[in-house]
CSV table of C-alpha atoms and ligand atoms in Angstrom, one decimal:
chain,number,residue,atom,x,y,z
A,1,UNK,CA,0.0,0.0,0.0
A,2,UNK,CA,1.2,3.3,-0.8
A,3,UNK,CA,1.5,5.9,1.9
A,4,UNK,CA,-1.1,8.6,2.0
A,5,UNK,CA,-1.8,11.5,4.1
A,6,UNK,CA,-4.5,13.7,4.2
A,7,UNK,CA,-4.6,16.9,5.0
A,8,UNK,CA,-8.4,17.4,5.6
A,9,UNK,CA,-10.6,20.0,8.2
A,10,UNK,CA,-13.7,18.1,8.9
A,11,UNK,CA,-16.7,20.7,7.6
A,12,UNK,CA,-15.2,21.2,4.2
A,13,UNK,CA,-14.5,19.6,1.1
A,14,UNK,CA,-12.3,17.3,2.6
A,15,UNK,CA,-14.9,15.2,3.6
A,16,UNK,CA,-15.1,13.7,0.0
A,17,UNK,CA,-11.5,12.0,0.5
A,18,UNK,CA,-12.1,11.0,3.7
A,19,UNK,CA,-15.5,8.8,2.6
A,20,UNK,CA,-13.3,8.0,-0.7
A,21,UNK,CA,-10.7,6.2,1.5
A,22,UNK,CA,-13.2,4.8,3.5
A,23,UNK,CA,-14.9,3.4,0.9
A,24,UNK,CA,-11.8,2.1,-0.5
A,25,UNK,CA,-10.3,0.3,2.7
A,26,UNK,CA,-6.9,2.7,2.0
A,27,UNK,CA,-5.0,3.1,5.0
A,28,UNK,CA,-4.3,7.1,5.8
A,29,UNK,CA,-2.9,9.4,8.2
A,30,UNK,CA,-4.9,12.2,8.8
A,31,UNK,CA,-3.4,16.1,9.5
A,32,UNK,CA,-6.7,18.0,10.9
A,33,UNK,CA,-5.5,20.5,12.8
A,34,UNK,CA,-9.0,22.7,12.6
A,35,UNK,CA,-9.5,25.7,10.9
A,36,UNK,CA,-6.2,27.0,12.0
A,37,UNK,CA,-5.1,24.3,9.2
A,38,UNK,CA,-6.5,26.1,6.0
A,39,UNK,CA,-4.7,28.8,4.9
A,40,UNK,CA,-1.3,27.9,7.0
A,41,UNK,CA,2.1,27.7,5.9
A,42,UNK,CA,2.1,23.5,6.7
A,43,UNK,CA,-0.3,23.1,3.5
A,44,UNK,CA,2.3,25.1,1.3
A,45,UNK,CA,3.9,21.9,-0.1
A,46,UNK,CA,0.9,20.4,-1.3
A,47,UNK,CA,-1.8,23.2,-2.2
A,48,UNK,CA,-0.8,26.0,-3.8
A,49,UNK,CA,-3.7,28.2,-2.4
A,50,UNK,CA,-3.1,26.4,1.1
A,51,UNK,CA,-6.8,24.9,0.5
A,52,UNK,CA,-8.2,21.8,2.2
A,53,UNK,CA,-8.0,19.3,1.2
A,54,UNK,CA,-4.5,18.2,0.3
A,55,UNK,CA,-2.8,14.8,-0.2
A,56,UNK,CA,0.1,13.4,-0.4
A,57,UNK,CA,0.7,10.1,-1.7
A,58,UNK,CA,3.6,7.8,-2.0
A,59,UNK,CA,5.3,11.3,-1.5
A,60,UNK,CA,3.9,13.1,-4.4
A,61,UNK,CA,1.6,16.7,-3.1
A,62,UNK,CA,-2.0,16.2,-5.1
A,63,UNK,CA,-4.7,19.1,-4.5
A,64,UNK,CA,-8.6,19.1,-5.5
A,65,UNK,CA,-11.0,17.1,-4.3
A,66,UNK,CA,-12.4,15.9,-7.2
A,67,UNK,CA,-8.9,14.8,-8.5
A,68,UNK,CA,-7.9,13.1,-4.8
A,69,UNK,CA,-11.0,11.0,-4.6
A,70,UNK,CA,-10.5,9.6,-8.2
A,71,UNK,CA,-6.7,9.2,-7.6
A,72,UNK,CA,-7.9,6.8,-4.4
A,73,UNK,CA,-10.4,5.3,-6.4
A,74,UNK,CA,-7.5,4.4,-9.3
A,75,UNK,CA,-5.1,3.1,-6.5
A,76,UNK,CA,-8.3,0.3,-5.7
A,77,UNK,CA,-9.6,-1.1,-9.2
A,78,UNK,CA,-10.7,-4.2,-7.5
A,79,UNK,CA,-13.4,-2.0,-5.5
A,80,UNK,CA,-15.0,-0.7,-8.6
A,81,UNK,CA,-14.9,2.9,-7.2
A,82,UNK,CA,-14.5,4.5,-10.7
A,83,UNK,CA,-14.3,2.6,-14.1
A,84,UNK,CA,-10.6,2.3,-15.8
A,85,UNK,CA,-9.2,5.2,-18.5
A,86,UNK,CA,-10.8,4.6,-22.0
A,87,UNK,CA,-13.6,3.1,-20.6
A,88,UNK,CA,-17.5,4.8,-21.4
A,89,UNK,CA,-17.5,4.3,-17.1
A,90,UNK,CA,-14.9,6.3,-17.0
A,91,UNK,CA,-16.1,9.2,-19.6
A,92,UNK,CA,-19.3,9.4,-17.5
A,93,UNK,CA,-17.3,9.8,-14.5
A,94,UNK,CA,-15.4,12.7,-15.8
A,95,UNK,CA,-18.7,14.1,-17.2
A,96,UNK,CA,-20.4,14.5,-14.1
A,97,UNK,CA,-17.4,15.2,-11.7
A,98,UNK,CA,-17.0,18.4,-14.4
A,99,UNK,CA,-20.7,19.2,-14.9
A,100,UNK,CA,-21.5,18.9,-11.1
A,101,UNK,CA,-18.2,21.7,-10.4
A,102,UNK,CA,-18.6,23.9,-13.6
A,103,UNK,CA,-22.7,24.5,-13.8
A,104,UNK,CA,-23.5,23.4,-9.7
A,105,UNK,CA,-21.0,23.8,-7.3
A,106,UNK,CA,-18.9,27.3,-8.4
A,107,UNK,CA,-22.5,29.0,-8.3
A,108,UNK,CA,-23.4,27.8,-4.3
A,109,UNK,CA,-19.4,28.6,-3.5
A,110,UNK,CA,-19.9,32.0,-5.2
A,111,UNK,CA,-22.8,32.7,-2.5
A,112,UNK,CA,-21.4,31.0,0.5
A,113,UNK,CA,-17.9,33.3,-0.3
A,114,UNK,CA,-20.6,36.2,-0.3
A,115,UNK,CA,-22.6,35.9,2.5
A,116,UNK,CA,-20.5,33.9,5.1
A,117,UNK,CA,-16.9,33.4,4.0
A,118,UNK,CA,-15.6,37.0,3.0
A,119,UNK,CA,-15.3,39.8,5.7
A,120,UNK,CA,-18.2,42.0,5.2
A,121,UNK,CA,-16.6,44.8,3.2
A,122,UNK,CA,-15.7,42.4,0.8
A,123,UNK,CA,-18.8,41.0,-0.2
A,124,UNK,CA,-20.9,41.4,-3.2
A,125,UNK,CA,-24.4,40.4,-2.8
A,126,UNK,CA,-25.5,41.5,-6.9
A,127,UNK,CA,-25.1,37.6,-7.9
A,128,UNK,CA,-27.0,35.9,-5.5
A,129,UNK,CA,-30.5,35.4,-7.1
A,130,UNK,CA,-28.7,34.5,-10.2
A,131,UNK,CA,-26.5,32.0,-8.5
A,132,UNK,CA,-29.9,29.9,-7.2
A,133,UNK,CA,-31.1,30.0,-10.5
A,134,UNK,CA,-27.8,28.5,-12.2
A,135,UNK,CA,-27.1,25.9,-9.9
A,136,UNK,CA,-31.0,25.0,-9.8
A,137,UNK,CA,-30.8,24.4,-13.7
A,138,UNK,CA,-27.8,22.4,-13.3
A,139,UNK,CA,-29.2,20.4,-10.5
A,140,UNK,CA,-32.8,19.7,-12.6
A,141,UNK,CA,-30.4,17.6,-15.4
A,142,UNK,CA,-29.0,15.7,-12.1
A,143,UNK,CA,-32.9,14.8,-11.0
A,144,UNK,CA,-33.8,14.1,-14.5
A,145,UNK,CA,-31.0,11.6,-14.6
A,146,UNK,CA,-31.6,10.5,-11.1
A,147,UNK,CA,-34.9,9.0,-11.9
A,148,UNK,CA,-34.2,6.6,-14.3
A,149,UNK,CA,-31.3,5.6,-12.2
A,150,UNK,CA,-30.3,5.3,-8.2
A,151,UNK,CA,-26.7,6.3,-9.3
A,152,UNK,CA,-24.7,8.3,-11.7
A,153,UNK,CA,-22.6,6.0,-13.4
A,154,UNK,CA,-23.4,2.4,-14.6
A,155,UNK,CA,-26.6,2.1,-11.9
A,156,UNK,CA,-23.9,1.9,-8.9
A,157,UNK,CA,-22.5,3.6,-6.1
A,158,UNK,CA,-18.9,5.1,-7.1
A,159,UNK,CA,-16.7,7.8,-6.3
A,160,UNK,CA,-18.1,9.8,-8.9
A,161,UNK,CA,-22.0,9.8,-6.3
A,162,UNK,CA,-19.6,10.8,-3.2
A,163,UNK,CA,-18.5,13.9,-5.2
A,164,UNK,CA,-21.4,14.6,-6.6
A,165,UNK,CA,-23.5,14.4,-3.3
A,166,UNK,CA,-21.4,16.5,-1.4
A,167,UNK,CA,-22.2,19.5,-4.0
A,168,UNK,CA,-26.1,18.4,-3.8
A,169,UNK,CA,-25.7,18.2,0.0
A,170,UNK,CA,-24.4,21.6,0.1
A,171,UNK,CA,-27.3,23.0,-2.3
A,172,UNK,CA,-29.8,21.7,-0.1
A,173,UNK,CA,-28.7,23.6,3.2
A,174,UNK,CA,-28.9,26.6,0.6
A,175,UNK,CA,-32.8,25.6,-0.3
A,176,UNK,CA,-32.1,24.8,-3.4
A,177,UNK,CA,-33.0,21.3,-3.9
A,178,UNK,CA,-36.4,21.7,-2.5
A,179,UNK,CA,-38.3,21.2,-6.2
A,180,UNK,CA,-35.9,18.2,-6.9
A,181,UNK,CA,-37.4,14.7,-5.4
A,182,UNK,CA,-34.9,12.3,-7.0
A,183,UNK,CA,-31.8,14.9,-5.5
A,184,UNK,CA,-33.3,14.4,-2.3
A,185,UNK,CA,-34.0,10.7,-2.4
A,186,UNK,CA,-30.4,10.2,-3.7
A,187,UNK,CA,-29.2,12.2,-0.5
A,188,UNK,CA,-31.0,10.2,1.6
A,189,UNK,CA,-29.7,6.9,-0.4
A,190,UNK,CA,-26.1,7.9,-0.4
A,191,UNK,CA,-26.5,9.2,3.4
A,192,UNK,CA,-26.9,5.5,4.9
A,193,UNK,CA,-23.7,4.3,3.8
A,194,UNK,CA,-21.7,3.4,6.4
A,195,UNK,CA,-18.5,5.7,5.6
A,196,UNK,CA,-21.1,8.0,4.4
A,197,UNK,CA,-19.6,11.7,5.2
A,198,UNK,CA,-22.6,13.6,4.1
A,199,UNK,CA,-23.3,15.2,7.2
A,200,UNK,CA,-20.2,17.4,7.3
A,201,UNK,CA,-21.8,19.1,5.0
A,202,UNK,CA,-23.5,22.7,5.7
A,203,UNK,CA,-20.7,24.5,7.5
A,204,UNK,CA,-17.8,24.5,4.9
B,1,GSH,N1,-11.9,23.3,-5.8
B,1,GSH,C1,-11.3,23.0,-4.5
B,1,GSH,C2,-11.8,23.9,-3.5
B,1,GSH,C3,-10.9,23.9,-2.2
B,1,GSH,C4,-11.4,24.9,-1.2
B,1,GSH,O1,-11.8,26.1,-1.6
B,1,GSH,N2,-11.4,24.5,0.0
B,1,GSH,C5,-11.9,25.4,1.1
B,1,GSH,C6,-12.5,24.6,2.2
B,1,GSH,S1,-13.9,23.7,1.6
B,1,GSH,C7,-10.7,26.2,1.6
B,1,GSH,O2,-9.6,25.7,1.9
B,1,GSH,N3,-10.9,27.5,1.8
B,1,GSH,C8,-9.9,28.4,2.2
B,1,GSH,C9,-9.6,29.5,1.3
B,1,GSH,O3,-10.4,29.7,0.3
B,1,GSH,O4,-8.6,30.2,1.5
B,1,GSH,C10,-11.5,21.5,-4.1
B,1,GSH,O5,-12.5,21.0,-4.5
B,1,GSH,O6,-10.6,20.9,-3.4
């Protein structure tokens, strides 16, 4: 087994490698040294923004989330966590992982950084109503899908549902997935997994 650390802070994005090396039965050590974590000089070497989360494995610095969870997924092919490279699994994979950050998740982060994250005088509140309405027409193609099927790729669970959850998860302690009934019943699937980290979600 390779050595892996992760440098994770519990209510954040981080919580998607966590559940990915769960899932996958990879041994980790874990640096969570709190919010005085993100942002500090001991992330340097392996984010360049000094973001959570970071990894480093076998000695090699990898940083997004999205690109961690797959890179654990890849280190276990028997587990089935994500399909192989040239497979149609693994263009669906890459499909959602990119749809569910480029037309859902920048639009909620945009209005979290707005209202909660950024000191007051920094904040500007002119994109709000639009950011609802761009992440709710991103997240009516994920219900759509989400009722013919209980998962996102190959009707299973893989890393590419513990991604996109998280960013579902996070619309729906904006409102936003209120209209959605497959969004919400896919929550509530994906939320009785056992390594399931869902609930960290909310105070990122
Ligand atoms: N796209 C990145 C986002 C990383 C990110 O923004 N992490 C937040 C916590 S969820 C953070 O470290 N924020 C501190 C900052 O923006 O300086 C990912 O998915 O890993």
């Amino acid at each position: 087994m390779l050595p892996i650390t992760l440098y994770e802070y519990r209510p954040s994005r981080s919580a998607r490698c966590r559940w990915t090396l769960l899932e996958a039965g990879l041994p980790f050590t874990s640096v969570d040294e709190g919010p005085s974590l993100v942002g500090s000089d001991r992330l340097e070497p392996f984010h360049p923004l000094k973001k959570v989360p970071a990894a480093e494995i076998d000695g090699q610095p990898l940083f997004e989330s999205a690109a961690i969870c797959t890179a654990f997924a890849d280190l276990v092919p028997d587990q089935n966590l994500v399909g192989p490279s040239g497979s149609r699994e693994r263009a669906l994979h890459d499909q959602w992982v990119s749809f569910t950050l480029s037309e859902m998740e920048c639009w909620i982060w945009n209005t979290d950084m707005n209202t909660r994250v950024l000191p007051q005088e920094k904040r500007i509140s002119a994109h709000l109503k639009q950011n609802a309405a761009l992440f709710r027409r991103g997240a009516r193609v994920m219900d759509q899908v989400l009722g013919e099927s209980d998962y996102l790729v190959g009707n299973r669970f893989s890393v590419t549902d513990i991604i996109a959850s998280f960013t579902v998860q996070w619309g729906q302690s904006q409102g936003l997935i209120d209209r959605f009934e497959n969004l919400q019943a896919y929550l509530e699937r994906l939320s009785q997994r056992e390594f399931s980290t869902l609930q960290s979600v909310g105070n990122l």
